[in-house]
């Protein structure tokens, strides 16, 4: 059995695993799969993958009586895609739709000539997140994430063709999406400072709809600054303007 846990440090993540599984740390194997450092807008975390032999978990809970009357199976950790100290979903596809999407994305990238492993990183209502693991991740991401966006668009078009158009597919690699969000939020605030100092406007680089919305949202509550999108097509530019108080 395999589970994933998260904590502020690897020690906290292991303690969370011990608490949830009801096991001692020498009763399972730990693999650190992701480390996110603290940044200006995001808190750091460590994500671990815990490998548990079935008999370890069963022996620990055999004959155990719980105060709430639940049996050991009811106390087994539930996988979910919430936030905080959470247990993550199984990275393997869990139904035909997930398998079809994973196979499609893998096939496209292999036909491009690159090695690839595709894992499910989260499941939410009407949303499925996939992680691309490849030694060629920099190429798959592309400049400003444009290759990743293109692959994501293909995945969503394919999802629509197989009758799952209401489910949004999110592709990521090497935590690019999170790092890009942090960069854009800093860019938004720095640009707002420039605009307020110069009392002029600044036109930002072309961005996709999600990135533009992030800029608009970040500066929405600054009273003397406003934003608007300019241009045509998918990649428009955001202009940050000084409007006074």
Coordinates of C-alpha atoms in Angstrom, one line a residue:
X1 CA 0.0 0.0 0.0
X2 CA 1.3 3.5 -0.9
X3 CA 0.2 6.8 0.6
X4 CA 1.5 10.4 0.3
X5 CA 1.7 12.9 3.2
X6 CA 2.8 16.5 3.5
X7 CA 4.4 18.6 6.3
X8 CA 6.4 21.7 6.8
X9 CA 9.5 19.5 7.2
X10 CA 10.3 15.9 6.5
X11 CA 10.0 15.1 10.2
X12 CA 6.5 16.6 10.4
X13 CA 5.4 14.7 7.3
X14 CA 6.7 11.4 8.8
X15 CA 4.9 12.2 12.1
X16 CA 1.7 12.8 10.1
X17 CA 2.2 9.4 8.5
X18 CA 2.7 7.7 11.8
X19 CA -0.5 9.4 13.2
X20 CA -2.7 8.6 10.3
X21 CA -1.4 5.0 9.8
X22 CA -1.1 4.1 13.4
X23 CA 2.4 2.7 12.8
X24 CA 5.9 3.5 14.0
X25 CA 8.3 5.0 11.5
X26 CA 10.4 1.8 11.3
X27 CA 7.3 0.0 10.1
X28 CA 7.2 1.7 6.7
X29 CA 9.6 3.0 4.0
X30 CA 9.7 6.7 3.3
X31 CA 10.5 8.4 0.0
X32 CA 10.8 12.2 -0.3
X33 CA 9.2 13.1 -3.6
X34 CA 8.9 16.9 -3.4
X35 CA 10.4 19.8 -1.5
X36 CA 9.0 23.3 -1.8
X37 CA 11.0 26.0 -0.3
X38 CA 9.5 29.0 1.5
X39 CA 8.9 32.0 -0.9
X40 CA 7.3 35.4 -0.6
X41 CA 3.8 34.2 -1.4
X42 CA 4.0 30.4 -0.8
X43 CA 4.8 28.4 2.4
X44 CA 7.3 25.7 2.0
X45 CA 6.4 22.0 2.5
X46 CA 7.9 18.5 2.1
X47 CA 5.9 15.7 0.5
X48 CA 6.7 12.1 1.2
X49 CA 5.5 8.8 -0.3
X50 CA 5.1 6.0 2.3
X51 CA 5.2 2.4 1.4
X52 CA 3.5 0.0 3.8
X53 CA 3.3 -3.7 3.7
X54 CA -0.3 -4.9 4.0
X55 CA 0.4 -7.2 6.9
X56 CA 2.1 -4.3 8.9
X57 CA -1.1 -2.3 8.7
X58 CA -3.4 -5.2 9.3
X59 CA -1.4 -6.6 12.2
X60 CA -1.3 -3.2 13.9
X61 CA -5.0 -2.8 13.8
X62 CA -6.1 -6.4 14.2
X63 CA -8.6 -6.8 17.1
X64 CA -8.3 -3.1 18.0
X65 CA -11.4 -1.5 19.4
X66 CA -12.0 2.2 18.7
X67 CA -13.9 4.5 21.0
X68 CA -16.3 5.6 18.2
X69 CA -17.2 2.1 17.4
X70 CA -15.6 2.1 14.0
X71 CA -13.6 -1.0 12.8
X72 CA -10.0 -0.8 11.6
X73 CA -11.1 -0.6 7.9
X74 CA -13.0 2.6 8.8
X75 CA -9.9 4.1 10.3
X76 CA -7.7 3.4 7.2
X77 CA -6.5 6.7 5.7
X78 CA -8.7 8.2 3.1
X79 CA -7.0 9.6 0.0
X80 CA -8.1 13.1 -1.0
X81 CA -6.9 16.2 -2.8
X82 CA -7.5 18.8 -0.1
X83 CA -4.9 21.2 1.2
X84 CA -2.7 21.4 4.2
X85 CA -1.3 18.2 5.8
X86 CA -3.1 15.9 3.4
X87 CA -2.9 12.4 1.9
X88 CA -2.7 12.7 -1.8
X89 CA -4.5 10.7 -4.4
X90 CA -3.0 7.5 -5.9
X91 CA -0.8 8.7 -8.8
X92 CA -2.1 5.8 -11.0
X93 CA -5.3 6.3 -13.1
X94 CA -8.4 5.1 -11.1
X95 CA -10.9 4.9 -14.0
X96 CA -11.2 4.5 -17.7
X97 CA -11.3 8.3 -18.3
X98 CA -8.1 8.9 -16.3
X99 CA -6.3 6.0 -18.0
X100 CA -7.4 7.3 -21.5
X101 CA -6.2 10.9 -20.8
X102 CA -2.9 9.6 -19.3
X103 CA -2.3 7.3 -22.3
X104 CA -3.1 10.2 -24.7
X105 CA -0.7 12.7 -23.1
X106 CA 2.0 10.0 -22.8
X107 CA 1.5 9.0 -26.5
X108 CA 1.7 12.6 -27.7
X109 CA 5.0 13.3 -25.9
X110 CA 6.6 10.0 -26.9
X111 CA 5.7 10.7 -30.5
X112 CA 7.6 14.0 -30.0
X113 CA 10.6 11.9 -29.2
X114 CA 10.8 12.4 -25.4
X115 CA 10.8 10.0 -22.5
X116 CA 7.8 10.6 -20.2
X117 CA 5.9 9.3 -17.2
X118 CA 2.5 10.8 -16.5
X119 CA 1.1 10.7 -12.9
X120 CA -2.2 11.9 -11.5
X121 CA -1.3 14.6 -8.9
X122 CA -4.8 15.7 -7.8
X123 CA -8.4 15.0 -8.4
X124 CA -11.1 17.6 -7.8
X125 CA -14.7 18.1 -9.0
X126 CA -14.5 18.7 -12.7
X127 CA -10.7 19.0 -12.6
X128 CA -7.9 16.5 -13.0
X129 CA -4.2 17.4 -12.5
X130 CA -1.4 15.5 -14.2
X131 CA 2.3 15.7 -13.5
X132 CA 4.8 15.2 -16.4
X133 CA 8.0 13.5 -15.3
X134 CA 10.7 13.6 -17.9
X135 CA 14.5 14.3 -18.3
X136 CA 13.4 16.7 -21.0
X137 CA 11.1 18.7 -18.8
X138 CA 12.6 22.0 -19.9
X139 CA 11.6 21.4 -23.5
X140 CA 8.1 20.2 -22.5
X141 CA 7.6 23.3 -20.4
X142 CA 9.0 25.6 -23.1
X143 CA 9.6 29.4 -22.9
X144 CA 7.2 31.0 -20.5
X145 CA 5.3 27.6 -20.3
X146 CA 4.0 27.8 -23.9
X147 CA 4.8 24.2 -24.7
X148 CA 3.1 23.0 -21.5
X149 CA 0.1 25.2 -22.4
X150 CA -0.1 23.7 -25.8
X151 CA 0.0 20.1 -24.5
X152 CA -2.6 21.1 -21.9
X153 CA -4.8 22.5 -24.7
X154 CA -4.5 19.3 -26.7
X155 CA -5.4 17.2 -23.6
X156 CA -8.6 19.3 -23.0
X157 CA -9.6 19.1 -26.6
X158 CA -9.2 15.4 -26.5
X159 CA -11.2 15.2 -23.3
X160 CA -14.0 17.0 -25.0
X161 CA -14.0 14.6 -27.9
X162 CA -14.4 11.6 -25.6
X163 CA -17.4 13.2 -23.8
X164 CA -15.6 14.8 -20.8
X165 CA -15.4 18.4 -21.9
X166 CA -16.7 19.6 -18.5
X167 CA -13.6 18.2 -16.8
X168 CA -10.6 20.6 -17.0
X169 CA -7.2 18.9 -17.4
X170 CA -4.2 20.7 -15.8
X171 CA -0.7 19.7 -16.8
X172 CA 2.4 20.5 -14.8
X173 CA 6.1 19.6 -14.7
X174 CA 8.7 20.4 -12.0
X175 CA 6.1 22.5 -10.2
X176 CA 6.3 25.1 -13.0
X177 CA 2.8 26.3 -12.5
X178 CA 3.4 27.2 -8.8
X179 CA 6.7 28.9 -9.6
X180 CA 5.2 30.8 -12.5
X181 CA 2.3 32.0 -10.3
X182 CA 4.8 33.3 -7.7
X183 CA 6.7 35.1 -10.4
X184 CA 3.6 36.8 -11.8
X185 CA 2.3 37.9 -8.4
X186 CA 5.7 39.6 -7.7
X187 CA 5.6 41.1 -11.2
X188 CA 2.1 42.5 -10.6
X189 CA 3.1 44.2 -7.3
X190 CA 6.4 45.5 -8.7
X191 CA 4.7 46.9 -11.7
X192 CA 2.0 48.6 -9.5
X193 CA 4.8 50.3 -7.5
X194 CA 6.4 51.6 -10.8
X195 CA 3.1 52.9 -12.0
X196 CA 2.3 54.7 -8.8
X197 CA 5.7 56.3 -8.7
X198 CA 5.8 57.4 -12.4
X199 CA 2.0 58.0 -12.6
X200 CA 2.0 56.4 -16.0
X201 CA 1.1 53.0 -17.4
X202 CA 3.1 49.8 -18.1
X203 CA 2.2 47.2 -20.7
X204 CA 3.2 43.7 -19.6
X205 CA 4.3 40.7 -21.8
X206 CA 1.7 38.6 -23.6
X207 CA 0.0 36.1 -21.3
X208 CA -2.5 33.3 -21.4
X209 CA -6.0 33.9 -19.9
X210 CA -5.1 32.3 -16.5
X211 CA -2.0 34.4 -16.2
X212 CA -3.8 37.6 -17.1
X213 CA -6.5 36.8 -14.5
X214 CA -3.8 36.4 -11.9
X215 CA -2.5 39.9 -12.6
X216 CA -6.0 41.4 -12.5
X217 CA -6.8 39.7 -9.3
X218 CA -3.5 40.5 -7.5
X219 CA -4.0 44.3 -8.2
X220 CA -7.8 44.4 -7.8
X221 CA -7.7 45.9 -4.3
X222 CA -5.1 48.6 -5.0
X223 CA -7.2 51.8 -5.1
X224 CA -5.1 54.0 -7.3
X225 CA -4.2 51.3 -9.9
X226 CA -6.3 49.6 -12.5
X227 CA -5.6 46.9 -15.1
X228 CA -7.0 46.1 -18.5
X229 CA -6.3 43.5 -21.2
X230 CA -5.2 44.6 -24.7
X231 CA -4.7 42.8 -28.0
X232 CA -6.3 39.9 -29.8
X233 CA -6.1 36.1 -29.6
X234 CA -5.2 33.8 -26.8
X235 CA -2.1 35.7 -25.6
X236 CA -3.1 39.2 -24.8
X237 CA -1.2 41.8 -22.8
X238 CA -2.2 43.4 -19.5
X239 CA -1.8 47.2 -19.1
X240 CA -1.3 48.5 -15.6
X241 CA -2.5 52.1 -15.3
X242 CA -2.3 54.8 -12.6
X243 CA -5.7 56.3 -12.0
X244 CA -5.1 58.4 -8.9
X245 CA -7.1 58.3 -5.7

